[in-house]
Coordinates of C-alpha atoms in Angstrom, one line a residue:
Chain A
X296 CA 0.2 0.0 -0.1
X297 CA 2.4 2.3 1.1
X298 CA 4.6 1.3 -2.2
X299 CA 1.4 2.6 -4.1
X300 CA 1.2 5.8 -2.7
X301 CA 4.9 6.3 -2.9
X302 CA 4.5 5.8 -6.7
X303 CA 1.7 8.3 -6.9
X304 CA 3.6 10.8 -4.8
X305 CA 6.3 10.9 -7.1
X306 CA 3.6 11.9 -10.1
X307 CA 1.1 13.6 -7.8
X308 CA 1.0 15.6 -4.8
X309 CA -1.5 13.1 -2.9
X310 CA 0.1 13.0 0.3
X311 CA 1.1 16.7 0.3
X312 CA -2.3 17.8 -0.3
X313 CA -3.9 15.8 2.4
X314 CA -1.6 17.1 4.9
X315 CA -1.8 20.5 3.7
X316 CA -5.4 21.0 3.0
X317 CA -7.2 18.6 5.1
X318 CA -5.1 17.5 7.9
X319 CA -2.9 20.2 9.0
X320 CA -4.4 23.0 7.6
X321 CA -4.3 25.6 10.1
X322 CA -7.6 27.1 11.4
X323 CA -8.2 29.7 13.7
X324 CA -9.4 27.9 16.9
X325 CA -12.0 31.1 18.0
X326 CA -14.5 30.2 14.8
X327 CA -18.0 30.0 16.2
X328 CA -20.6 27.5 14.8
X329 CA -21.4 30.2 12.4
X330 CA -18.4 28.9 10.4
X331 CA -20.0 25.6 9.9
X332 CA -22.2 26.7 7.0
X333 CA -20.1 26.7 4.1
X334 CA -19.4 23.2 4.7
X335 CA -23.0 22.7 4.9
X336 CA -23.3 24.4 1.5
X337 CA -21.0 22.2 0.2
X338 CA -23.0 19.1 1.5
X339 CA -26.5 20.0 0.2
X340 CA -24.8 20.6 -3.5
X341 CA -23.6 17.2 -3.2
X342 CA -27.2 15.9 -2.1
X343 CA -28.9 17.8 -4.9
X344 CA -26.4 16.5 -7.3
X345 CA -26.8 13.1 -6.5
X346 CA -30.7 13.2 -5.6
X347 CA -30.9 15.1 -9.0
X348 CA -29.0 12.4 -11.2
X349 CA -31.4 9.9 -9.9
X350 CA -34.3 11.8 -10.6
X351 CA -33.1 12.3 -14.1
X352 CA -33.2 8.6 -14.5
X353 CA -36.7 8.6 -14.4
X354 CA -38.0 12.0 -15.5
X355 CA -38.9 12.9 -19.0
X356 CA -38.1 16.5 -20.2
X357 CA -41.2 16.9 -22.6
X358 CA -44.1 19.4 -22.2
X359 CA -46.4 16.3 -22.8
X360 CA -44.8 13.9 -20.3
X361 CA -43.0 15.9 -17.8
X362 CA -45.9 16.2 -15.0
X363 CA -46.7 12.6 -15.3
X364 CA -43.1 11.5 -15.1
X365 CA -43.2 13.3 -11.7
X366 CA -46.2 11.9 -10.4
X367 CA -44.6 8.4 -11.7
X368 CA -41.4 9.1 -9.5
X369 CA -43.7 9.9 -6.4
X370 CA -46.0 6.8 -6.6
X371 CA -44.2 4.3 -8.5
X372 CA -40.6 4.7 -8.4
X373 CA -39.0 2.7 -5.4
X374 CA -38.3 5.3 -2.9
X375 CA -39.1 8.1 -5.5
X376 CA -40.9 10.0 -2.9
X377 CA -37.8 10.1 -1.0
X378 CA -35.4 11.1 -3.8
X379 CA -37.6 13.8 -4.9
X380 CA -38.7 15.5 -1.5
X381 CA -34.8 15.5 -0.8
X382 CA -34.2 17.4 -3.9
X383 CA -37.1 19.9 -3.3
X384 CA -36.5 20.5 0.2
X385 CA -32.8 20.5 -0.5
X386 CA -33.3 23.4 -2.5
X387 CA -34.5 25.4 0.0
X388 CA -32.2 23.9 2.5
X389 CA -29.6 25.2 0.1
X390 CA -30.6 28.9 0.0
X391 CA -31.1 28.6 3.9
X392 CA -27.7 27.4 4.2
X393 CA -26.3 29.9 1.8
X394 CA -28.2 32.9 3.2
X395 CA -26.7 32.0 6.7
X396 CA -23.3 32.0 5.2
X397 CA -23.7 35.5 3.8
X398 CA -25.1 36.8 7.1
X399 CA -22.0 35.5 8.8
X400 CA -19.7 36.9 6.4
X401 CA -21.4 40.6 6.5
X402 CA -21.7 40.4 10.2
X403 CA -17.9 39.7 10.8
X404 CA -16.8 41.8 8.1
X405 CA -15.2 38.6 6.3
X406 CA -15.5 40.2 2.8
X407 CA -12.7 42.5 3.6
X408 CA -9.2 42.2 2.0
X409 CA -7.6 39.9 1.5
X410 CA -10.8 37.9 1.4
X411 CA -12.4 39.7 -1.4
X412 CA -12.1 37.0 -4.1
X413 CA -13.7 34.7 -1.9
X414 CA -16.5 37.1 -1.7
X415 CA -16.9 37.4 -5.3
X416 CA -16.7 34.0 -5.8
X417 CA -19.3 33.3 -3.6
X418 CA -21.3 36.1 -5.1
X419 CA -21.0 34.3 -8.5
X420 CA -21.9 31.1 -6.6
X421 CA -25.0 32.6 -5.6
X422 CA -26.1 33.8 -8.9
X423 CA -25.2 30.4 -10.3
X424 CA -27.3 28.7 -7.6
X425 CA -30.5 31.2 -8.4
X426 CA -30.3 30.2 -12.1
X427 CA -30.5 26.8 -11.4
X428 CA -33.1 26.7 -8.9
X429 CA -35.0 28.9 -11.1
X430 CA -34.6 26.5 -14.2
X431 CA -35.0 23.7 -12.0
X432 CA -38.8 24.9 -11.0
X433 CA -40.0 24.8 -14.5
X434 CA -39.1 21.1 -14.6
X435 CA -42.3 19.5 -12.9
X436 CA -44.2 21.7 -15.3
X437 CA -47.1 22.5 -12.8
X438 CA -48.9 25.7 -12.9
X439 CA -46.8 27.8 -11.0
X440 CA -43.6 26.2 -12.6
X441 CA -45.0 27.3 -16.0
X442 CA -46.3 31.0 -15.1
X443 CA -43.2 31.8 -12.9
X444 CA -41.0 30.9 -15.8
X445 CA -43.4 32.9 -18.2
X446 CA -43.3 35.9 -15.7
X447 CA -39.6 35.9 -15.1
X448 CA -38.4 35.5 -18.7
X449 CA -40.8 38.1 -19.9
X450 CA -38.6 40.7 -17.5
X451 CA -35.9 40.5 -20.1
X452 CA -38.6 42.2 -22.6
X453 CA -37.3 45.6 -20.4
X454 CA -33.8 45.2 -22.6
X455 CA -33.6 48.4 -24.7
X456 CA -34.3 47.7 -28.4
X457 CA -34.3 44.1 -28.7
X458 CA -36.3 43.1 -25.3
X459 CA -38.8 41.2 -27.6
X460 CA -36.2 39.2 -29.5
X461 CA -34.4 38.3 -25.9
X462 CA -37.3 36.9 -24.7
X463 CA -38.0 34.6 -27.7
X464 CA -34.4 33.5 -27.8
X465 CA -34.3 32.6 -23.9
X466 CA -37.7 30.4 -24.3
X467 CA -36.8 29.1 -27.9
X468 CA -40.6 29.8 -28.4
X469 CA -43.1 32.8 -28.3
X470 CA -44.4 31.6 -24.9
X471 CA -42.7 28.9 -22.6
X472 CA -43.3 25.8 -24.1
X473 CA -41.5 22.6 -24.7
X474 CA -38.5 23.9 -26.3
X475 CA -38.5 26.1 -23.0
X476 CA -38.6 22.9 -20.8
X477 CA -36.1 20.9 -22.6
X478 CA -33.1 23.8 -22.5
X479 CA -33.8 24.4 -19.2
X480 CA -33.5 20.7 -18.2
X481 CA -30.2 20.8 -20.1
X482 CA -28.9 23.7 -18.1
X483 CA -30.1 22.8 -14.9
X484 CA -28.3 19.6 -15.5
X485 CA -25.2 21.4 -16.5
X486 CA -25.1 24.5 -13.7
X487 CA -24.5 22.1 -10.8
X488 CA -21.2 21.1 -12.4
X489 CA -20.1 24.7 -13.2
X490 CA -21.1 25.3 -9.4
X491 CA -18.9 22.5 -8.6
X492 CA -15.9 23.7 -10.5
X493 CA -16.8 27.4 -9.0
X494 CA -16.9 26.3 -5.3
X495 CA -13.0 24.5 -6.2
X496 CA -12.2 27.9 -7.0
X497 CA -13.9 29.2 -3.8
X498 CA -11.9 26.5 -1.8
X499 CA -8.4 27.5 -3.6
X500 CA -8.8 31.1 -2.7
X501 CA -9.8 29.9 0.8
X502 CA -6.9 27.9 1.5
X503 CA -4.8 30.7 0.2
X504 CA -5.9 33.5 2.3
X505 CA -7.3 31.0 4.8
X506 CA -10.4 31.5 7.2
X507 CA -11.6 34.6 8.5
X508 CA -12.2 34.4 12.2
X509 CA -14.5 36.4 14.7
X510 CA -11.7 38.6 15.8
X511 CA -11.6 40.2 12.3
X512 CA -7.7 40.1 12.3
X513 CA -5.4 37.5 10.8
X514 CA -4.4 35.4 14.3
X515 CA -0.9 34.5 14.8
X516 CA 0.2 31.1 14.2
X517 CA -0.2 30.1 17.8
X518 CA -3.6 30.5 17.5
X519 CA -4.3 28.2 14.8
X520 CA -5.2 24.5 15.1
X521 CA -4.9 21.8 12.6
X522 CA -8.5 21.4 10.8
X523 CA -8.2 17.6 11.5
X524 CA -9.3 16.4 14.0
X525 CA -10.9 19.5 15.3
X526 CA -12.8 21.0 12.6
X527 CA -14.0 17.8 10.8
X528 CA -15.1 16.8 14.0
X529 CA -17.0 20.3 14.5
X530 CA -18.0 20.1 11.2
X531 CA -19.8 16.7 11.4
X532 CA -21.6 17.6 14.7
X533 CA -22.7 20.6 12.9
X534 CA -23.9 18.4 9.8
X535 CA -25.5 16.2 12.3
X536 CA -27.7 19.2 13.6
X537 CA -28.5 20.3 10.1
X538 CA -29.5 17.0 8.9
X539 CA -32.0 16.4 11.6
X540 CA -33.7 19.9 10.7
X541 CA -33.5 18.8 7.2
X542 CA -35.1 15.7 7.6
X543 CA -37.8 17.0 9.8
X544 CA -39.1 18.7 6.8
X545 CA -38.2 16.0 4.5
X546 CA -40.0 13.5 6.1
X547 CA -43.0 15.1 7.8
X548 CA -43.8 18.3 5.9
X549 CA -42.1 18.4 2.6
X550 CA -45.1 20.0 0.7
X551 CA -44.5 22.9 2.9
X552 CA -41.7 24.2 -0.3
X553 CA -44.2 22.7 -2.9
X554 CA -47.1 25.7 -3.9
X555 CA -50.5 23.7 -3.9
X556 CA -51.1 25.1 -7.7
X557 CA -47.7 23.4 -8.8
X558 CA -49.7 20.2 -8.3
X559 CA -52.1 21.3 -11.4
X560 CA -50.5 20.7 -14.6
X561 CA -49.2 23.4 -16.6
X562 CA -51.9 25.3 -18.4
X563 CA -51.0 28.1 -20.8
X564 CA -54.5 29.0 -21.3
X565 CA -55.3 29.7 -17.4
X566 CA -53.1 32.0 -15.3
X567 CA -53.3 31.2 -11.6
X568 CA -54.8 34.1 -9.6
X569 CA -51.8 34.8 -7.6
X570 CA -48.1 34.1 -9.1
X571 CA -45.4 33.9 -6.2
X572 CA -41.9 32.8 -6.5
X573 CA -40.1 30.5 -4.2
X574 CA -39.4 31.9 -0.6
X575 CA -35.9 32.6 -1.5
X576 CA -36.5 35.0 -4.3
X577 CA -39.3 37.0 -2.3
X578 CA -37.3 39.7 -1.3
X579 CA -36.1 40.2 -4.6
X580 CA -39.5 40.1 -6.1
X581 CA -40.6 42.4 -3.9
X582 CA -38.2 45.0 -5.0
X583 CA -38.9 44.2 -8.6
X584 CA -42.7 44.8 -7.8
X585 CA -41.9 48.3 -5.9
X586 CA -40.6 50.0 -8.9
X587 CA -43.5 51.1 -11.0
X588 CA -41.4 51.1 -14.6
X589 CA -40.3 47.5 -15.9
X590 CA -36.9 48.3 -16.9
X591 CA -36.2 50.3 -13.7
X592 CA -37.6 47.4 -11.5
X593 CA -35.4 44.8 -13.4
X594 CA -32.7 47.0 -13.0
X595 CA -33.4 47.4 -8.9
X596 CA -33.5 43.7 -8.6
X597 CA -30.3 42.9 -10.5
X598 CA -28.8 45.4 -8.8
X599 CA -30.1 44.1 -5.1
X600 CA -28.6 41.0 -5.8
X601 CA -25.4 41.9 -6.8
X602 CA -24.6 45.1 -4.8
X603 CA -23.2 42.7 -2.4
X604 CA -20.1 42.3 -4.3
X605 CA -19.3 46.1 -3.7
X606 CA -19.2 45.5 0.2
X607 CA -15.2 45.3 0.5
X608 CA -15.5 49.1 -1.0
X609 CA -18.5 50.3 0.7
X610 CA -17.1 49.2 4.0
X611 CA -14.2 52.0 4.7
X612 CA -14.1 51.0 8.7
X613 CA -10.3 49.7 9.2
X614 CA -11.8 48.7 12.8
X615 CA -11.7 44.9 12.9
X616 CA -14.3 42.1 13.9
X617 CA -17.3 43.8 11.8
X618 CA -20.4 44.3 13.9
X619 CA -18.4 42.8 16.7
X620 CA -16.8 45.8 17.6
X621 CA -18.6 48.2 15.7
X622 CA -22.2 49.1 17.2
X623 CA -23.3 51.5 14.8
X624 CA -22.5 48.7 12.0
X625 CA -24.1 46.2 14.0
X626 CA -27.4 48.0 14.1
X627 CA -27.2 48.5 10.7
X628 CA -26.9 44.7 10.0
X629 CA -30.0 43.8 12.4
X630 CA -32.1 46.5 10.5
X631 CA -31.1 45.2 7.3
X632 CA -32.0 41.8 8.3
X633 CA -35.5 42.9 9.5
X634 CA -35.8 44.7 6.2
X635 CA -34.9 41.5 4.0
X636 CA -37.6 39.8 6.2
X637 CA -40.1 42.3 5.5
X638 CA -39.4 42.2 1.7
X639 CA -39.6 38.5 1.9
X640 CA -43.3 38.9 3.5
X641 CA -44.3 41.5 0.8
X642 CA -42.8 39.5 -2.1
X643 CA -45.6 36.6 -1.1
X644 CA -48.7 38.9 -0.8
X645 CA -50.8 40.3 -3.6
X646 CA -50.1 44.0 -4.1
X647 CA -52.5 46.2 -2.0
X648 CA -51.9 50.1 -2.1
X649 CA -50.5 50.3 1.7
X650 CA -48.2 47.1 1.0
X651 CA -46.8 48.6 -2.7
X652 CA -45.9 51.8 -0.4
X653 CA -44.5 49.6 2.4
X654 CA -42.7 47.7 -0.1
X655 CA -41.1 51.1 -1.6
X656 CA -39.7 51.9 2.1
X657 CA -38.2 48.8 2.6
X658 CA -36.6 48.9 -1.0
X659 CA -35.3 52.3 -0.2
X660 CA -34.1 51.4 3.0
X661 CA -32.4 48.3 1.6
X662 CA -30.3 50.5 -1.0
X663 CA -29.7 53.3 1.6
X664 CA -28.2 50.9 3.8
X665 CA -25.4 50.2 0.9
X666 CA -25.1 53.7 -0.4
X667 CA -24.8 55.3 3.2
X668 CA -22.3 52.6 4.5
X669 CA -19.0 54.3 3.0
X670 CA -19.9 57.4 5.2
X671 CA -21.6 55.6 7.9
X672 CA -18.4 53.5 8.6
X673 CA -16.2 56.5 8.2
X674 CA -17.6 58.3 10.5
X675 CA -18.4 55.5 12.9
X676 CA -14.6 54.8 13.1
X677 CA -13.6 58.3 13.6
X678 CA -16.6 58.4 16.8
X679 CA -15.0 55.1 18.0
X680 CA -11.1 56.5 17.8
X681 CA -12.0 59.7 19.2
X682 CA -13.9 57.8 22.3
X683 CA -11.0 55.3 22.8
X684 CA -11.0 52.0 21.4
X685 CA -11.4 49.2 24.0
X686 CA -8.3 47.8 25.1
X687 CA -9.0 44.5 23.9
X688 CA -9.6 46.1 20.0
X689 CA -5.9 48.1 20.5
X690 CA -4.6 44.5 21.5
X691 CA -6.1 42.9 18.4
X692 CA -4.6 45.7 15.9
X693 CA -1.2 45.8 17.7
X694 CA -1.3 42.0 17.2
X695 CA -2.0 42.3 13.2
X696 CA 0.5 44.9 12.7
X697 CA 3.1 42.8 14.9
X698 CA 2.1 39.7 12.6
X699 CA 2.3 41.8 9.6
X700 CA 5.8 43.2 10.2
X701 CA 6.9 39.8 11.2
X702 CA 6.1 38.2 7.7
X703 CA 7.1 41.1 5.7
X704 CA 10.3 40.8 8.0
X705 CA 11.0 37.2 6.9
Chain B
X1052 CA -25.1 29.4 23.3
X1053 CA -23.8 30.5 19.9
X1054 CA -24.7 27.2 18.6
X1055 CA -28.5 27.5 20.0
X1056 CA -28.5 30.6 18.0
X1057 CA -27.2 28.9 15.0
X1058 CA -29.8 26.4 15.1
X1059 CA -32.8 28.9 16.0
X1060 CA -31.8 30.8 12.9
X1061 CA -31.7 28.3 10.6
X1062 CA -35.3 26.9 12.2
X1063 CA -36.3 30.6 11.8
X1064 CA -35.3 30.6 8.0
X1065 CA -37.1 27.4 7.4
X1066 CA -40.3 28.5 9.3
X1067 CA -39.9 31.8 7.4
X1068 CA -40.2 30.1 4.1
X1069 CA -43.5 29.3 3.8
X1070 CA -44.9 32.6 4.4
X1071 CA -46.4 32.5 1.2
X1072 CA -48.3 29.8 2.4
X1073 CA -49.8 31.9 4.9
X1074 CA -50.5 34.7 2.6
X1075 CA -52.8 32.8 0.5
X1076 CA -56.5 33.9 1.5
X1077 CA -58.0 32.0 4.4
X1078 CA -61.0 30.7 3.5
X1079 CA -64.0 29.4 5.9
X1080 CA -62.9 26.1 6.0
X1081 CA -64.9 23.6 7.9
X1082 CA -62.7 23.1 10.9
X1083 CA -62.7 19.1 10.7
X1084 CA -60.0 16.5 11.4
X1085 CA -59.6 14.4 7.9
X1086 CA -59.1 10.7 9.0
X1087 CA -56.0 8.4 8.1
X1088 CA -57.4 5.2 9.3
X1089 CA -57.8 2.4 6.5
X1090 CA -61.3 1.8 7.0
X1091 CA -62.5 5.3 6.5
X1092 CA -60.4 5.6 3.6
X1093 CA -61.9 2.2 2.0
X1094 CA -65.4 3.9 2.8
X1095 CA -64.3 7.3 1.1
X1096 CA -63.0 5.2 -1.9
X1097 CA -66.5 3.3 -2.1
X1098 CA -68.0 7.0 -2.4
X1099 CA -65.8 8.2 -4.9
X1100 CA -66.0 4.9 -7.2
X1101 CA -69.6 5.2 -7.0
X1102 CA -70.1 8.8 -7.2
X1103 CA -67.2 11.2 -8.1
X1104 CA -65.9 8.8 -10.8
X1105 CA -69.2 9.7 -12.8
X1106 CA -67.8 12.9 -14.1
X1107 CA -64.2 13.2 -12.3
X1108 CA -61.0 10.6 -13.2
X1109 CA -58.3 9.9 -10.9
X1110 CA -55.6 8.8 -13.5
X1111 CA -52.8 8.5 -11.2
X1112 CA -54.6 6.0 -9.2
X1113 CA -54.8 2.6 -10.6
X1114 CA -57.1 0.3 -9.9
X1115 CA -54.6 -2.0 -8.3
X1116 CA -53.4 0.5 -6.3
X1117 CA -56.7 0.1 -4.3
X1118 CA -55.6 -3.2 -3.1
X1119 CA -53.5 -0.8 -0.6
X1120 CA -56.5 0.6 1.2
X1121 CA -58.0 -3.2 1.7
X1122 CA -59.8 -3.9 -1.5
X1123 CA -59.7 -7.2 -2.5
X1124 CA -59.2 -7.8 -6.5
X1125 CA -63.0 -9.2 -6.6
X1126 CA -64.0 -6.0 -4.7
X1127 CA -62.3 -3.8 -7.5
X1128 CA -63.6 -5.7 -10.6
X1129 CA -67.1 -4.2 -10.4
X1130 CA -65.6 -0.8 -11.1
X1131 CA -63.2 -1.8 -14.0
X1132 CA -66.1 -1.6 -16.8
X1133 CA -63.7 -2.9 -19.0
X1134 CA -60.6 -1.6 -17.8
X1135 CA -57.2 -3.2 -16.6
X1136 CA -56.2 -3.3 -13.2
X1137 CA -53.0 -1.6 -14.3
X1138 CA -54.9 1.4 -15.5
X1139 CA -55.6 4.8 -13.9
X1140 CA -59.2 5.3 -12.5
X1141 CA -61.1 7.0 -15.6
X1142 CA -64.4 8.6 -15.3
X1143 CA -67.2 7.3 -17.0
X1144 CA -68.5 10.4 -18.9
X1145 CA -66.4 11.0 -21.7
X1146 CA -64.6 14.7 -22.1
X1147 CA -66.9 15.4 -24.6
X1148 CA -70.0 15.0 -23.2
X1149 CA -68.5 16.4 -20.0
X1150 CA -68.1 19.6 -22.3
X1151 CA -71.7 19.4 -23.6
X1152 CA -72.9 19.1 -19.9
X1153 CA -70.5 21.6 -17.9
X1154 CA -68.8 23.4 -20.8
X1155 CA -65.7 21.8 -19.3
X1156 CA -63.9 18.9 -18.3
X1157 CA -64.4 18.1 -14.4
X1158 CA -60.5 18.5 -13.2
X1159 CA -58.6 15.3 -12.4
X1160 CA -59.1 14.2 -8.4
X1161 CA -55.8 12.2 -8.1
X1162 CA -53.9 15.4 -6.8
X1163 CA -56.8 17.5 -5.8
X1164 CA -56.0 17.0 -1.9
X1165 CA -52.5 18.7 -2.4
X1166 CA -53.8 21.0 -5.1
X1167 CA -55.4 23.4 -2.7
X1168 CA -54.6 25.0 0.6
X1169 CA -55.6 22.7 3.5
X1170 CA -56.7 20.2 0.4
X1171 CA -58.5 17.7 2.5
X1172 CA -60.5 20.1 4.8
X1173 CA -60.9 22.1 1.6
X1174 CA -62.8 19.2 -0.5
X1175 CA -64.8 18.3 2.7
X1176 CA -65.9 22.1 3.0
X1177 CA -66.6 22.4 -0.8
X1178 CA -68.9 19.2 -0.6
X1179 CA -70.9 20.6 2.4
X1180 CA -71.1 24.4 1.4
X1181 CA -74.1 24.0 -0.9
X1182 CA -77.3 26.3 0.3
X1183 CA -80.8 26.9 -1.0
X1184 CA -81.1 30.5 -1.9
X1185 CA -84.3 32.2 -1.8
X1186 CA -85.3 31.9 -5.3
X1187 CA -84.5 28.1 -4.6
X1188 CA -81.6 28.0 -6.8
X1189 CA -78.4 25.8 -5.0
X1190 CA -75.2 28.2 -4.4
X1191 CA -72.0 26.7 -3.2
X1192 CA -70.9 29.6 -0.6
X1193 CA -67.1 28.7 -0.7
X1194 CA -66.7 28.5 -4.5
X1195 CA -69.7 30.2 -5.9
X1196 CA -68.8 29.6 -9.6
X1197 CA -68.1 25.8 -9.2
X1198 CA -69.9 23.9 -12.1
X1199 CA -70.5 20.8 -9.9
X1200 CA -73.8 20.5 -8.6
X1201 CA -74.9 19.5 -5.0
X1202 CA -74.0 15.7 -5.5
X1203 CA -74.7 14.6 -1.9
X1204 CA -78.0 16.5 -2.0
X1205 CA -76.9 18.5 1.5
X1206 CA -78.6 21.7 0.8
X1207 CA -81.8 20.3 0.4
X1208 CA -82.0 17.6 3.1
X1209 CA -83.9 18.0 6.3
X1210 CA -83.2 15.0 7.9
X1211 CA -80.5 15.2 10.7
X1212 CA -79.8 11.5 10.6
X1213 CA -79.5 11.6 6.8
X1214 CA -77.6 15.1 6.9
X1215 CA -74.8 13.7 9.6
X1216 CA -74.5 10.7 7.2
X1217 CA -73.6 13.0 4.4
X1218 CA -71.0 15.0 6.5
X1219 CA -69.8 11.2 7.3
X1220 CA -69.5 10.7 3.4
X1221 CA -67.8 14.0 3.0
X1222 CA -65.2 13.0 5.5
X1223 CA -64.6 9.8 4.0
X1224 CA -64.1 11.2 0.6
X1225 CA -62.1 13.8 1.9
X1226 CA -59.7 11.1 3.9
X1227 CA -59.5 8.7 0.4
X1228 CA -58.6 11.7 -1.8
X1229 CA -56.1 12.8 0.8
X1230 CA -54.4 9.2 0.5
X1231 CA -55.1 9.1 -3.2
X1232 CA -52.9 12.5 -3.6
X1233 CA -50.0 11.2 -1.2
X1234 CA -50.3 7.3 -0.8
X1235 CA -46.7 7.2 0.5
X1236 CA -47.8 9.2 3.4
X1237 CA -48.1 6.6 5.8
X1238 CA -44.6 5.3 4.9
X1239 CA -42.8 8.3 4.9
X1240 CA -43.7 9.2 8.3
X1241 CA -43.2 5.8 10.0
X1242 CA -39.6 6.1 8.0
X1243 CA -39.0 9.5 9.1
X1244 CA -39.5 8.5 13.1
X1245 CA -36.7 6.1 12.5
X1246 CA -34.4 8.6 10.5
X1247 CA -34.8 11.3 13.1
X1248 CA -34.3 8.7 15.8
X1249 CA -30.8 7.9 14.1
X1250 CA -29.8 11.2 13.6
X1251 CA -30.3 12.6 17.2
X1252 CA -28.2 9.7 18.4
X1253 CA -25.8 10.1 15.7
X1254 CA -25.3 13.8 16.4
X1255 CA -25.3 13.4 20.4
X1256 CA -22.2 10.9 20.1
X1257 CA -20.7 13.2 17.4
X1258 CA -21.2 16.1 20.1
X1259 CA -19.5 14.0 22.5
X1260 CA -16.7 13.3 20.3
X1261 CA -16.3 17.1 19.5
X1262 CA -16.1 17.8 23.0
X1263 CA -13.4 15.0 24.0
X1264 CA -11.1 16.0 21.1
X1265 CA -11.9 19.9 21.9
X1266 CA -11.0 19.2 25.5
X1267 CA -7.1 18.3 24.2
X1268 CA -6.6 22.0 23.4
X1269 CA -7.5 22.7 27.3

């Protein structure tokens, strides 16, 4: 056995890789359980790919057969109901985990130098995940699948000059139909593997810059511990907790994530009374609806997703630790979370005059949080320094400076 | 403490998810518990096969599936009307004559219990929501535009025993349609108990291993 490994090691850095990136990989010892969610996201990706491949063995991507084939999976395929519910609940779990992962990054300021590329590759992953989820949602070919795709693809009509052509090009037809279903299916199968590749890039960047940690500074070597066994076991324990919650939904309430309307086969002649996207798109959908103009709405919605990428530049404070040592930023963080919750609620409501106004206010607050951040963060830093930083933070800043000079000295 | 927070947030996110469900209008559904007992489901199946199937199909439920709820093959045979056991339950009215009669084909009932908010309760309430108006027209208060007539005759029945019997029939049909829409629900729930029990024990052990491992750091 050792001979085989030796043979491989002369040609491929197997042992070095395992040692460097899995075993001894230095990890800050002060990571809280909030740092489990990246691993959980990777786990859910694998669950989605495996359950998806098994679904693909029985699913028929044909407008005339799709709905029936899903029902066939649910009733006749051995444990088909389990595979499908793992996949449909997995989509929600994926977004839940990713949103928490992002919220952690925002709270602790983990997007700051030198981790901008981690944040941006993560941003690309979010966009890819959204595209994959949107296309996958068409596949059961229920009423909500159909009309959701119809509404979202028609948003591209807002493109200046060539709007109508773009919509037809996307759908492959004048309306969502068989051509749309087959291309969404092909891409829904492709994207997870692109996501997988992007995750690799995300991880290579991670292993280069190393994990951030709640203190917000790069810790001295003595404060790092090897990934194995400490974080392997901690991640596995977190995975256990996640699986309990996930399986409670899969086995006891799987239909919670499937709109009743989607148990009716797609009918191009009949619009459902109330079209709602899945819960994970609701805040962005609410922003779209808050802008009276179509092009404006689409731009606002697009911006609301990608504006996160600007965070490393919007946040001008040099105080480490994100919200932990910055009271104003902390208040902004929680207000933002509440605002997103309000938008989520509004996105699910049929529009009324009052709710539209509330939606516009919430949309304004959403963007105001980002736009005001450069000024607020700068002012906050000044205020904190004038007041005198707590000795704990002074110590952190000093430690980091020391660490940096020690490194450059080498 | 941090851990409980993480779990809580994860749970909350999941719970927040179905806000869209709460959002849909809360109709005045009758407050009733729909049964899961095999005998209720079987009684409901008989009502459905004798009554509902005159106009509605249940195309995803195959005749031989009825054996799962306690039918014997010879009990199913009278309902086959020339079809095979392995075929889905079809209505005895053709699409053309249904179109002539109602101006539409009555919806398939296989997934009806999942296609409405609180499906089984919705079906139960709908069947009993017929009322005689002053002009002696009969109207459904839950779904005023429904094309389906008052099949049970609940709106004009005055005898209390008969009314109770009709309510029981509506209850049984709802139980049957709930089964028809999700025939694997029982299997799912019973498997779920073992899965959760297994995961709880596994997680507990992982927690102990984690604590022991981290204790080395002092």
